Short mmCIF file of C-alpha atoms and ligand atoms in Angstrom, two decimals:
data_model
loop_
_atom_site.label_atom_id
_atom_site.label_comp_id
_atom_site.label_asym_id
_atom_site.label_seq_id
_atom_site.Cartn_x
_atom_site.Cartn_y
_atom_site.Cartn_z
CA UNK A 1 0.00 0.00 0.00
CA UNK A 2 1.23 3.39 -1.21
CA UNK A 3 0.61 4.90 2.56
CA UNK A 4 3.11 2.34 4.10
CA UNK A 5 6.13 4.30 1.84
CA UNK A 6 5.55 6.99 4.79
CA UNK A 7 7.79 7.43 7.52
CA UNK A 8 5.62 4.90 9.18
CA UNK A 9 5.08 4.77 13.09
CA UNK A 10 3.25 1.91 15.23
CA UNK A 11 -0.13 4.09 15.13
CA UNK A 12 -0.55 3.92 11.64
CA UNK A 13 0.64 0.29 11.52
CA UNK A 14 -2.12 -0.44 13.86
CA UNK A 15 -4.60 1.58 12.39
CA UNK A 16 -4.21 -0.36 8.72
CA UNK A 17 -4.40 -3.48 10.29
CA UNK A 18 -7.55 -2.41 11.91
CA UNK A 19 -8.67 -1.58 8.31
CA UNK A 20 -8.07 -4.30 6.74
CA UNK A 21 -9.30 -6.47 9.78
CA UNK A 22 -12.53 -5.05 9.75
CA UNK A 23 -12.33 -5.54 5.67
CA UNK A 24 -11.80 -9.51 6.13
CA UNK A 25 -14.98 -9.65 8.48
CA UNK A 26 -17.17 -7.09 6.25
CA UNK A 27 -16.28 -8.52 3.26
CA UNK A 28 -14.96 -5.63 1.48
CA UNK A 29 -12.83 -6.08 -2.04
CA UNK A 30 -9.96 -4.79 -2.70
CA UNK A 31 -10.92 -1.93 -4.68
CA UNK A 32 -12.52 0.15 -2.04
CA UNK A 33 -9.66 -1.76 0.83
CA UNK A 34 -6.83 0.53 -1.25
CA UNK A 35 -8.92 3.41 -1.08
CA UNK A 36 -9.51 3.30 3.13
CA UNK A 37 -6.04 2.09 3.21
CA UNK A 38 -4.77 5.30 1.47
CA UNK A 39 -5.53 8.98 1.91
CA UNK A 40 -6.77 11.11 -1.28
CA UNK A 41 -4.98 14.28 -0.44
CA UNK A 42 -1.44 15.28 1.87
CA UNK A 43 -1.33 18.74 1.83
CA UNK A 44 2.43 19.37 3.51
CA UNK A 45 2.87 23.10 4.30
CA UNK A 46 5.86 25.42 5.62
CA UNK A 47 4.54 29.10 6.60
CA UNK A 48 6.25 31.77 7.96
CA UNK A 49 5.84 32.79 11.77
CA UNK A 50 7.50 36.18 13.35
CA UNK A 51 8.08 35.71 16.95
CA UNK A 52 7.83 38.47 20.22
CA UNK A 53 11.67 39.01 19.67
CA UNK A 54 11.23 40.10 16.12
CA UNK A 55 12.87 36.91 14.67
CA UNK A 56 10.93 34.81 12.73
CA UNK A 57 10.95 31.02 12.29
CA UNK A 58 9.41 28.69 9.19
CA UNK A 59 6.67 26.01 10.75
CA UNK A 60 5.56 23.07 9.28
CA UNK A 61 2.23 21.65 9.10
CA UNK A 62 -0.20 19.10 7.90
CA UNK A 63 -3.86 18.89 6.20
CA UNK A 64 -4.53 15.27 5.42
CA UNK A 65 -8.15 14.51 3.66
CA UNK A 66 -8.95 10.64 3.83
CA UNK A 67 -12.13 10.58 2.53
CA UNK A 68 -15.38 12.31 1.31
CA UNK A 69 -17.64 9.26 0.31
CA UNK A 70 -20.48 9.98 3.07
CA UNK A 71 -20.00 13.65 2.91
CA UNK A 72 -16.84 16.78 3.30
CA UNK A 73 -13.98 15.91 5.26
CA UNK A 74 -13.64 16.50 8.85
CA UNK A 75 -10.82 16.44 11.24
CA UNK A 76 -9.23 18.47 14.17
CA UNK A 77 -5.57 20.08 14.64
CA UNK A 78 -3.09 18.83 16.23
CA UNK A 79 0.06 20.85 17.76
CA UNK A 80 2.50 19.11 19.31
CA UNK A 81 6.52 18.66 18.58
CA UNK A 82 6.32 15.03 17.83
CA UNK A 83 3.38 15.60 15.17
CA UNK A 84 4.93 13.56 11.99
CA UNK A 85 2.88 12.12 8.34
CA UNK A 86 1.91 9.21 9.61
CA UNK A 87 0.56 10.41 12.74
CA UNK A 88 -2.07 12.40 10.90
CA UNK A 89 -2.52 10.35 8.30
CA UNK A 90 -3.87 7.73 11.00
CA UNK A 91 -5.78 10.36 12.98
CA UNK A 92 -7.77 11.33 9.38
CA UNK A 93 -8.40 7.47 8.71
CA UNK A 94 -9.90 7.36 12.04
CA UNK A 95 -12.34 10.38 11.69
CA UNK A 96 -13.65 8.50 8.78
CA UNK A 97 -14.24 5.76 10.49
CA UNK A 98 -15.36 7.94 13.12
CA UNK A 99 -18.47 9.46 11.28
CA UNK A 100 -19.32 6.62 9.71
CA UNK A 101 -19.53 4.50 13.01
CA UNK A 102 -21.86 7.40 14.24
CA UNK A 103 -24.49 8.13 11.24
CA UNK A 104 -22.79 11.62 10.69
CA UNK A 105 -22.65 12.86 7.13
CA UNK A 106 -18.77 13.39 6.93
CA UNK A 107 -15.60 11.91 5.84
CA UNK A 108 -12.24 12.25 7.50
CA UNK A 109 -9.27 14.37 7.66
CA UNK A 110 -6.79 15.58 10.50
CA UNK A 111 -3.99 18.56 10.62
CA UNK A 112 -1.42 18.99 12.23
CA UNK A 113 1.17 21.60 13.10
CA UNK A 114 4.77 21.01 13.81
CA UNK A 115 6.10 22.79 17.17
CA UNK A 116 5.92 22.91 21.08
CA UNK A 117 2.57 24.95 22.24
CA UNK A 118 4.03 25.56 25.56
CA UNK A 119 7.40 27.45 23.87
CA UNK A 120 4.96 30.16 22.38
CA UNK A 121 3.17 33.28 24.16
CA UNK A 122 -0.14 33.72 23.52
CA UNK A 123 0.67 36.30 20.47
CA UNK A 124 2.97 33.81 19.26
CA UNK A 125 0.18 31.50 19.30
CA UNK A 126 -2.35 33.79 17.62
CA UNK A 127 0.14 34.44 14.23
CA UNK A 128 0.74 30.05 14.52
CA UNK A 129 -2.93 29.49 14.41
CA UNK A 130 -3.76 32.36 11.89
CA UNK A 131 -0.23 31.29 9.55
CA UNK A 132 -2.21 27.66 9.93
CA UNK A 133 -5.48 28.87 7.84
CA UNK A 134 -3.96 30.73 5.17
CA UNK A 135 -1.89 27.90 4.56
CA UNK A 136 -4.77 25.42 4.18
CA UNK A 137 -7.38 28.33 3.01
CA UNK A 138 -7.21 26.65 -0.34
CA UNK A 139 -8.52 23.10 0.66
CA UNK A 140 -10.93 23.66 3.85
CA UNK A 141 -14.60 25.50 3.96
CA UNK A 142 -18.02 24.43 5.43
CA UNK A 143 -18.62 21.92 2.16
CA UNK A 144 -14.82 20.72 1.91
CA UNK A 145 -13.42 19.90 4.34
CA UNK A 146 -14.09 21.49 8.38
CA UNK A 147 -11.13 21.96 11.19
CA UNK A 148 -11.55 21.71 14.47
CA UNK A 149 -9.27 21.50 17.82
CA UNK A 150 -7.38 18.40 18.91
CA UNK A 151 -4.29 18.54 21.37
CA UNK A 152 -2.66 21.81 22.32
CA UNK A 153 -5.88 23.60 20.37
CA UNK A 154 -8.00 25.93 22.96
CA UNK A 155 -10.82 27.59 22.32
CA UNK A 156 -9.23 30.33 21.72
CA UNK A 157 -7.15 29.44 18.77
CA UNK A 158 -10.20 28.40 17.27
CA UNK A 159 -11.88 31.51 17.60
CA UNK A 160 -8.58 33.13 15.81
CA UNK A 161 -8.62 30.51 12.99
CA UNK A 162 -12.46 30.98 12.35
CA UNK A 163 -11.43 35.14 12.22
CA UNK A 164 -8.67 34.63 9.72
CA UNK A 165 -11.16 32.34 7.87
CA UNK A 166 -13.61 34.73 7.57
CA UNK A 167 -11.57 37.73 6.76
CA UNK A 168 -9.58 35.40 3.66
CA UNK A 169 -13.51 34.26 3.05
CA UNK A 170 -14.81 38.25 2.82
CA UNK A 171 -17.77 37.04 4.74
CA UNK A 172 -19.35 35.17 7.29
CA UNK A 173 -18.70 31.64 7.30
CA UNK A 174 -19.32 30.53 10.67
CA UNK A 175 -19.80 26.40 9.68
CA UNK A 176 -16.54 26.54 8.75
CA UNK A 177 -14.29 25.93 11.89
CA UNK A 178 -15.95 23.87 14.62
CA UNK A 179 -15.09 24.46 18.67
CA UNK A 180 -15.27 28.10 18.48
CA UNK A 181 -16.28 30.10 21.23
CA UNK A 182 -20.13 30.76 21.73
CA UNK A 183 -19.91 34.77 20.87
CA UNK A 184 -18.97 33.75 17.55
CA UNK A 185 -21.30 31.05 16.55
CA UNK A 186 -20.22 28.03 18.60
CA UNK A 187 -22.53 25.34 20.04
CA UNK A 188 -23.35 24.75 23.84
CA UNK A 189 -21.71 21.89 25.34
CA UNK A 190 -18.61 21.53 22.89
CA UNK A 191 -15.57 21.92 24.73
CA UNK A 192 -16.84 19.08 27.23
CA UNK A 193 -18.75 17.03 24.46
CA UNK A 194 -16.13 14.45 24.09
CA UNK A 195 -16.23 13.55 28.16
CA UNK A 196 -19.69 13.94 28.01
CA UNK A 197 -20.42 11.55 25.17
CA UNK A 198 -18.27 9.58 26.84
CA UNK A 199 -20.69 9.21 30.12
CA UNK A 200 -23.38 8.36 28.04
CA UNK A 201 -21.91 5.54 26.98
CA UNK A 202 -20.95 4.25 30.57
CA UNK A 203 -24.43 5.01 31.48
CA UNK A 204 -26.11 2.98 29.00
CA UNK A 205 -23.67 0.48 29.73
CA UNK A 206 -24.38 0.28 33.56
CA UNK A 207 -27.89 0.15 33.18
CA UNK A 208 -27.85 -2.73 29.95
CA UNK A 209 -25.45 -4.84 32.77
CA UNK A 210 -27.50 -3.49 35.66
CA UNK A 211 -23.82 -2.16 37.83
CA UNK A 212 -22.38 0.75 38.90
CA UNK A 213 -18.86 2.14 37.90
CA UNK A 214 -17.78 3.91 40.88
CA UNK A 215 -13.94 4.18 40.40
CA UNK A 216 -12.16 5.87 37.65
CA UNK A 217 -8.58 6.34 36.61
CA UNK A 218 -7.86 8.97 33.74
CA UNK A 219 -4.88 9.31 31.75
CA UNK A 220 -4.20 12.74 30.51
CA UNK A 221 -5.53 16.37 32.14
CA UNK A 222 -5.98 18.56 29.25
CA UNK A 223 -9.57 19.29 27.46
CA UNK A 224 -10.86 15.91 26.92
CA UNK A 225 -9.68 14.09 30.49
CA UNK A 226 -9.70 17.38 32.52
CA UNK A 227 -13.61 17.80 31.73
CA UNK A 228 -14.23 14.06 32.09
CA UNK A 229 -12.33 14.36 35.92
CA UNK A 230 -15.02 16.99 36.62
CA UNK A 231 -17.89 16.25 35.04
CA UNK A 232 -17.76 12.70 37.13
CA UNK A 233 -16.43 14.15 40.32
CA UNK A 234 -19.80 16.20 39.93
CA UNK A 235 -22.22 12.98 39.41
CA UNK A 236 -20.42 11.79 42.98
CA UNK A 237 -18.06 9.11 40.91
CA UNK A 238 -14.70 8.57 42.63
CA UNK A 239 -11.86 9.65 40.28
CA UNK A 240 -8.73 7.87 42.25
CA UNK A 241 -5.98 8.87 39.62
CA UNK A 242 -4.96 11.59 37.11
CA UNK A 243 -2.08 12.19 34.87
CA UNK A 244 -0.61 14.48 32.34
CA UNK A 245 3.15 14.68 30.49
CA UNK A 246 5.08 14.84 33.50
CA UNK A 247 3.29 11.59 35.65
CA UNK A 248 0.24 11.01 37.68
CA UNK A 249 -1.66 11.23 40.78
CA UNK A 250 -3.42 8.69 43.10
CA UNK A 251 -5.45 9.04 45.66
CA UNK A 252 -7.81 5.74 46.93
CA UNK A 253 -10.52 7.64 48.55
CA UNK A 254 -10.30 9.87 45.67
CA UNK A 255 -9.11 12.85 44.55
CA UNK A 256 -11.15 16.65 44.92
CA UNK A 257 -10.61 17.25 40.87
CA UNK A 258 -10.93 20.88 41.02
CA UNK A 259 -8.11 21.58 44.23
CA UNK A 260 -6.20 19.18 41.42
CA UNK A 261 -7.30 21.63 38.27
CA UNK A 262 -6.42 24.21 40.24
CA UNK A 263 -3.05 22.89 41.05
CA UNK A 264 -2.35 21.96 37.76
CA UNK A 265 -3.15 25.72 36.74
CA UNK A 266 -0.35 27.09 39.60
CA UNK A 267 2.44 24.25 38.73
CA UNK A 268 1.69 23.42 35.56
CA UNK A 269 1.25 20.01 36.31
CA UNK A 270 -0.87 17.47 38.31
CA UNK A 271 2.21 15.88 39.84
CA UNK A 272 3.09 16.61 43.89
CA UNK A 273 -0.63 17.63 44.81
CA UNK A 274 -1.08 17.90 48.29
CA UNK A 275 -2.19 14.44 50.13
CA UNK A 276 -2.08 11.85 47.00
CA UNK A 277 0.61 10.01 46.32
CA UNK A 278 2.93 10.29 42.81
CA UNK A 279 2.52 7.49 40.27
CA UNK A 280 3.99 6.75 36.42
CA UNK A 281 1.69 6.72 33.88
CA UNK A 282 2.51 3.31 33.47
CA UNK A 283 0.93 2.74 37.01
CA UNK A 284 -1.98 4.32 36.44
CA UNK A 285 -2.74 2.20 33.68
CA UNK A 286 -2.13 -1.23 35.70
CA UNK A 287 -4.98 0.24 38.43
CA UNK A 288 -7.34 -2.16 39.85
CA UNK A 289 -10.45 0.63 39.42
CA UNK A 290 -13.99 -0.12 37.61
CA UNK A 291 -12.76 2.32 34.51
CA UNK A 292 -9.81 2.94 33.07
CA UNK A 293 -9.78 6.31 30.55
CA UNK A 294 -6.83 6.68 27.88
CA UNK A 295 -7.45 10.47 27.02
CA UNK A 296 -4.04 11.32 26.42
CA UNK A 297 -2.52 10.09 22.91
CA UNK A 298 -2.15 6.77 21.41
CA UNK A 299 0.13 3.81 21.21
CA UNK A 300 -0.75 3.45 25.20
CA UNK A 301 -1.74 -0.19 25.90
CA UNK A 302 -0.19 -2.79 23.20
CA UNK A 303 -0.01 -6.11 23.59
CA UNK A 304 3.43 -5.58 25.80
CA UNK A 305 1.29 -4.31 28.54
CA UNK A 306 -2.09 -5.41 27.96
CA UNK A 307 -2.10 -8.10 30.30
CA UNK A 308 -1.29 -5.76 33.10
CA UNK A 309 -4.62 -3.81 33.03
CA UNK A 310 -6.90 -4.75 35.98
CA UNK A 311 -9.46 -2.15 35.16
CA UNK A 312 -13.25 -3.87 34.53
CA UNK A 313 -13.61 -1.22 31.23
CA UNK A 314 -11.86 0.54 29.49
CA UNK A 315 -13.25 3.91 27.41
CA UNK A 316 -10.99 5.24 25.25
CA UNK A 317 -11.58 8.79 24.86
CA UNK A 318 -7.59 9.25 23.06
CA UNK A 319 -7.43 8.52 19.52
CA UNK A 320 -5.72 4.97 18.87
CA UNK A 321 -4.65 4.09 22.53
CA UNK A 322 -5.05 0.62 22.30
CA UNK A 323 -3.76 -1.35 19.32
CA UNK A 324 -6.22 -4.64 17.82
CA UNK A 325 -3.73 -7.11 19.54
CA UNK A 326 -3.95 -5.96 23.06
CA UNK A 327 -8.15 -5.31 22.07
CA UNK A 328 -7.85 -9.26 21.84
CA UNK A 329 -6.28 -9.83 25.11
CA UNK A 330 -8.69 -8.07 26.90
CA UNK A 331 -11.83 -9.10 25.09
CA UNK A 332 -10.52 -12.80 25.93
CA UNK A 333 -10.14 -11.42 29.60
CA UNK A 334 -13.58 -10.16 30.00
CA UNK A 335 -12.22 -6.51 29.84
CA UNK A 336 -14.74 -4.40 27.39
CA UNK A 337 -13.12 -1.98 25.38
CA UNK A 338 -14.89 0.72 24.35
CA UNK A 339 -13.45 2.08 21.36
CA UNK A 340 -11.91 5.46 19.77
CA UNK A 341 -13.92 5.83 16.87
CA UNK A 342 -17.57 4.90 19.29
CA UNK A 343 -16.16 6.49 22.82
CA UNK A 344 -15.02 9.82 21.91
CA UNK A 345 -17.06 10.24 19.05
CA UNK A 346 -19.10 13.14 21.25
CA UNK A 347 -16.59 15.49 20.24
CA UNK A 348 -17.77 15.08 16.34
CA UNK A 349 -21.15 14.49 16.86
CA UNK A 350 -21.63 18.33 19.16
CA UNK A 351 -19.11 19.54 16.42
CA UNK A 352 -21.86 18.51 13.44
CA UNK A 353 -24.67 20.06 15.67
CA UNK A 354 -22.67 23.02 15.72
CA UNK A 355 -22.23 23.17 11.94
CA UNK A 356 -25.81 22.40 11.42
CA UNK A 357 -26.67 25.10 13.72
CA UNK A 358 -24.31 27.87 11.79
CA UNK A 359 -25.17 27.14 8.62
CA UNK A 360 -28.81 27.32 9.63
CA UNK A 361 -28.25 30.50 11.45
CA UNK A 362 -30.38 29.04 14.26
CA UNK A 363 -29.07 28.10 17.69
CA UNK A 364 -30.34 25.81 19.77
CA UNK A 365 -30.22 25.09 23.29
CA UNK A 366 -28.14 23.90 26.11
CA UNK A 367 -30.96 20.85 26.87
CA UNK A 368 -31.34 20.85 22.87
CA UNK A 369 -27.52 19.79 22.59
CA UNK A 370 -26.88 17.38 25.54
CA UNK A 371 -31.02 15.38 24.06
CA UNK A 372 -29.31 15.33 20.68
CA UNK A 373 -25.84 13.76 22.06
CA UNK A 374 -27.30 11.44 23.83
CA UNK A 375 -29.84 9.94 21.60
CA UNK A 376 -26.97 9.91 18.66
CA UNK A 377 -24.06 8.38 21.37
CA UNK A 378 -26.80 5.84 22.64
CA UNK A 379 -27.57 4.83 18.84
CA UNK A 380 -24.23 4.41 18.05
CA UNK A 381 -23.63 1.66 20.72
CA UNK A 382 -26.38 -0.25 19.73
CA UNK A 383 -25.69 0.17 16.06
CA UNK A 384 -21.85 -1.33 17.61
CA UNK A 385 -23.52 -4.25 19.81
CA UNK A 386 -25.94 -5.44 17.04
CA UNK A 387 -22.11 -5.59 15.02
CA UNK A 388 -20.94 -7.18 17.42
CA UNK A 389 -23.54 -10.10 17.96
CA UNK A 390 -23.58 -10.33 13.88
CA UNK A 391 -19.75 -10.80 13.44
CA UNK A 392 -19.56 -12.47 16.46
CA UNK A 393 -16.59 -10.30 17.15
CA UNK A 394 -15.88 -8.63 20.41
CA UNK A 395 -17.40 -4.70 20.61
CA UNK A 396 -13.70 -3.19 19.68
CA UNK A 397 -13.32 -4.50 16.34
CA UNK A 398 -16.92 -4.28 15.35
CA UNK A 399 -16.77 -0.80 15.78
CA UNK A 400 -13.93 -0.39 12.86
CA UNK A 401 -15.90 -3.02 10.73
CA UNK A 402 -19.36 -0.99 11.15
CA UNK A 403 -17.20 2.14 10.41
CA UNK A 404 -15.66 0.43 7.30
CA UNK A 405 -19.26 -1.09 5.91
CA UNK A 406 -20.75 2.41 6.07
CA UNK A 407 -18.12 4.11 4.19
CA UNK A 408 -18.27 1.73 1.57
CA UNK A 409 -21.35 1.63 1.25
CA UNK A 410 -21.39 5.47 0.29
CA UNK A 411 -18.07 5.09 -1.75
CA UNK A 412 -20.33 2.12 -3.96
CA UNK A 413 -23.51 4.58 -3.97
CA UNK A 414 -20.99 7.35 -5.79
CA UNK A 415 -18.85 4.40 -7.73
CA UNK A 416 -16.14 5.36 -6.19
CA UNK A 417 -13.17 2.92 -7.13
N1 NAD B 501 -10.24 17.80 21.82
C1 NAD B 501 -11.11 17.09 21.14
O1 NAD B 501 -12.16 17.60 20.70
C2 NAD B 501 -10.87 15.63 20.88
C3 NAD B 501 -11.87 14.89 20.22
C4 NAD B 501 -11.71 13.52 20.05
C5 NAD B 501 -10.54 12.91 20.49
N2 NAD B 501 -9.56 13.65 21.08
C6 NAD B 501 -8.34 12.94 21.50
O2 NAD B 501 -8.23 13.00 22.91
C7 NAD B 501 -6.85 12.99 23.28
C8 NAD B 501 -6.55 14.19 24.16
O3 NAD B 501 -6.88 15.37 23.44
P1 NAD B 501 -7.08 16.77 24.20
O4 NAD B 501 -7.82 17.64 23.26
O5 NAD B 501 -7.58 16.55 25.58
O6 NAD B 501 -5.58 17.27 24.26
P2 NAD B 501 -4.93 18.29 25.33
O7 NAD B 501 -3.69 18.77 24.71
O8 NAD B 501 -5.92 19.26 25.82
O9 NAD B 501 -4.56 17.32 26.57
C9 NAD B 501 -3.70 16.22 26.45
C10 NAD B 501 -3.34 15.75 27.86
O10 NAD B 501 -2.55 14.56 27.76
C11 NAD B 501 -1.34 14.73 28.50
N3 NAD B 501 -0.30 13.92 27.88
C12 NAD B 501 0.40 14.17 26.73
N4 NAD B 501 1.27 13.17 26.51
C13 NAD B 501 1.10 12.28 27.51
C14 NAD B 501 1.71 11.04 27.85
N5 NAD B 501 2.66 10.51 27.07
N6 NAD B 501 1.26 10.39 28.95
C15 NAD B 501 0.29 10.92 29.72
N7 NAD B 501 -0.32 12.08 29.47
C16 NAD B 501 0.09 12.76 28.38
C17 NAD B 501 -1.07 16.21 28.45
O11 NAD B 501 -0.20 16.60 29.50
C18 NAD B 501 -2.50 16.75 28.63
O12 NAD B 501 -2.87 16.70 30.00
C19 NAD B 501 -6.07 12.94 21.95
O13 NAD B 501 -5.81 11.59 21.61
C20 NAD B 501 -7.06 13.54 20.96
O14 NAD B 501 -6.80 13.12 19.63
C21 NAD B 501 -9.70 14.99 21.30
#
């Protein structure tokens, strides 16, 4: 496959052998395979950014489309030093299978830019995000192709990328970025939708098995773990370990989240809070607590380490943090997985209400949002199970092979191939 001539890394190894995993059990030919297996369009920038001390440095950055079958791509950004090809050419394949796996009418794509977030000041940050959309002007827009945030994104930025959309644009064009601040056309309950869609899903889960998941580790503190660790301290769930870059935290009776976002704020990281005790993120993983939550980054539990988890589920709320081998381990230890492209697809699914909602120029609310996300995230894990009992495959890899039968099915509807 042309895609494997890449600098390749374990991610996208694991994500094609998802692919063509979930190919085998759908029965998909190798037409459309080499199509899911490849991405239609690598857009590889370098843009100029000045810098407070007058200097100015050359940045490079990423737009990978996957594809457009079921409707225009859609992917988040990405900043972070280690960002390389294959790395976002993984991330797009997954928001494909992503949209697909929920109903949503949109392909997949992913960016990403080059550099450390925490090097720049906030100006700094402002001419990185705006450098970002002029360099990609030519290939994104509310019908091709719509950005959104992903690691080291904040609200913020988004709002500055949507500006410097709109002013290369000459007009409105809110639809066009997604996870922009309310003022400017964003949706209630986006910046938490990913944790939130996440609940759901343990929800329905806890009442289909008729139990209670009380205890909760959580790997990674930024906007996806950070607003899971509060929205469950608030429903009275005992969050017993956090973790970021630098390690994690553990506490048995618990820890009080916001003391910990609020040390995090001060220090800069979650590590040496008062009264719990310092752990790897290694050891966090290995926990004996009802749910363990990758939200961090991928390549986290393999089949080196798989046998180590103790947790009763896992929901992966990261992108790619458990590879299909160590998926089989568990599954054959009575460990669900939830997976990426069903467990965090909230953050997609409030980012197409919000698209709906500016291109419709009507905004709907708060209760209007959270009804939607929870009918669509509830759908999606039956549409998963029903895969599941049909395959007779474990709810992981039924996931990727519903993802893979609905994007084929639009790629055969347009003859794509
Ligand atoms: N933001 C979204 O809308 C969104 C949507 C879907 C999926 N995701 C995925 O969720 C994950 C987290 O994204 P985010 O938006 O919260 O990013 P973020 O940058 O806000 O937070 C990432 C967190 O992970 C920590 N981290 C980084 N490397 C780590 C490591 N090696 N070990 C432990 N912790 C580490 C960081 O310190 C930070 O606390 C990513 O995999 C992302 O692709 C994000």
């Amino acid at each position: 496959m042309k895609i494997l001539a890449m600098n390749d890394g374990d991610f996208l190894s694991d994500t094609l052998a998802l692919i063509d995993l979930a190919c085998d059990l759908t029965g998909i030919d190798d037409r459309h395979r080499v199509l899911l297996k490849n991405v239609s369009r690598r857009l590889s920038v370098e843009y100029p950014v000045v810098l407070d001390d007058g200097s100015t440095t050359i940045i490079n950055a990423y737009r990978f489309q996957h594809c457009n079958a079921r409707g225009p791509y859609k992917g988040g950004v990405r900043i972070a030093p280690t960002v390389s090809e294959a790395e976002v050419a993984a991330l797009a394949m997954l928001m494909s299978l992503k949209s697909a796996v929920l109903g949503l009418p949109y392909g997949g794509s992913k960016g990403g830019i080059v550099v450390d977030a925490r090097k720049l000041s906030p100006c700094e940050m402002e001419r990185l995000c705006r450098g970002y959309i002029r360099a990609v002007f030519p290939v994104i827009g509310p019908a091709n192709d719509i950005p959104a945030p992903d690691m080291n994104l904040s609200q913020d930025a988004i709002g500055w990328m949507l500006d410097e959309y709109e002013m290369l644009a000459g007009r409105y064009e809110p639809a066009a970025i997604t996870g922009k601040p309310r003022v400017i056309g964003g949706s209630h309950g986006r910046a938490t939708a990913v944790a939130r869609g996440g609940v759901y899903i343990i929800e329905e889960v806890e009442q289909r098995r008729n139990i209670y998941y009380s205890t909760y580790a959580i790997q990674g503190f930024g906007n996806v773990g950070g607003s899971l660790a509060k929205i469950l301290h608030g429903m009275d769930r005992t969050v017993v370990a956090v973790s970021d870059s630098k390690g994690g935290i553990f506490s048995a009776n618990g820890l009080d989240i916001p003391a910990v976002a609020k040390h995090k704020a001060e220090t800069g990281s979650v590590v040496d809070f008062p009264g719990a005790d310092n752990i790897t993120n290694e050891m966090l993983l290995q926990l004996g607590v009802d749910v363990l939550v990758p939200a961090a980054r991928e390549d986290q539990i393999s089949e080196k380490n798989a046998d180590q988890i103790k947790a009763k589920i896992i929901l992966c709320l990261a992108n790619g943090p458990i590879n299909q081998k160590a998926s089989e381990i568990l599954s054959a230890r009575n460990i669900l997985v939830l997976p990426d492209v069903l467990a965090n697809g909230g953050g997609v699914a409030v980012s197409y209400f919000e698209w709906v909602q500016g291109r419709q120029g009507y905004y709907w609310s708060e209760e209007e949002v959270a009804r939607r996300l929870k009918d669509l995230m509830k759908n999606a894990l039956y549409d998963v199970y029903r895969m599941s009992l049909e395959l007779r495959c474990d709810m992981y890899t039924a996931a990727y092979a519903l993802g893979v039968r609905n994007i084929v099915e639009a790629m055969e509807a347009r003859s794509f191939g």
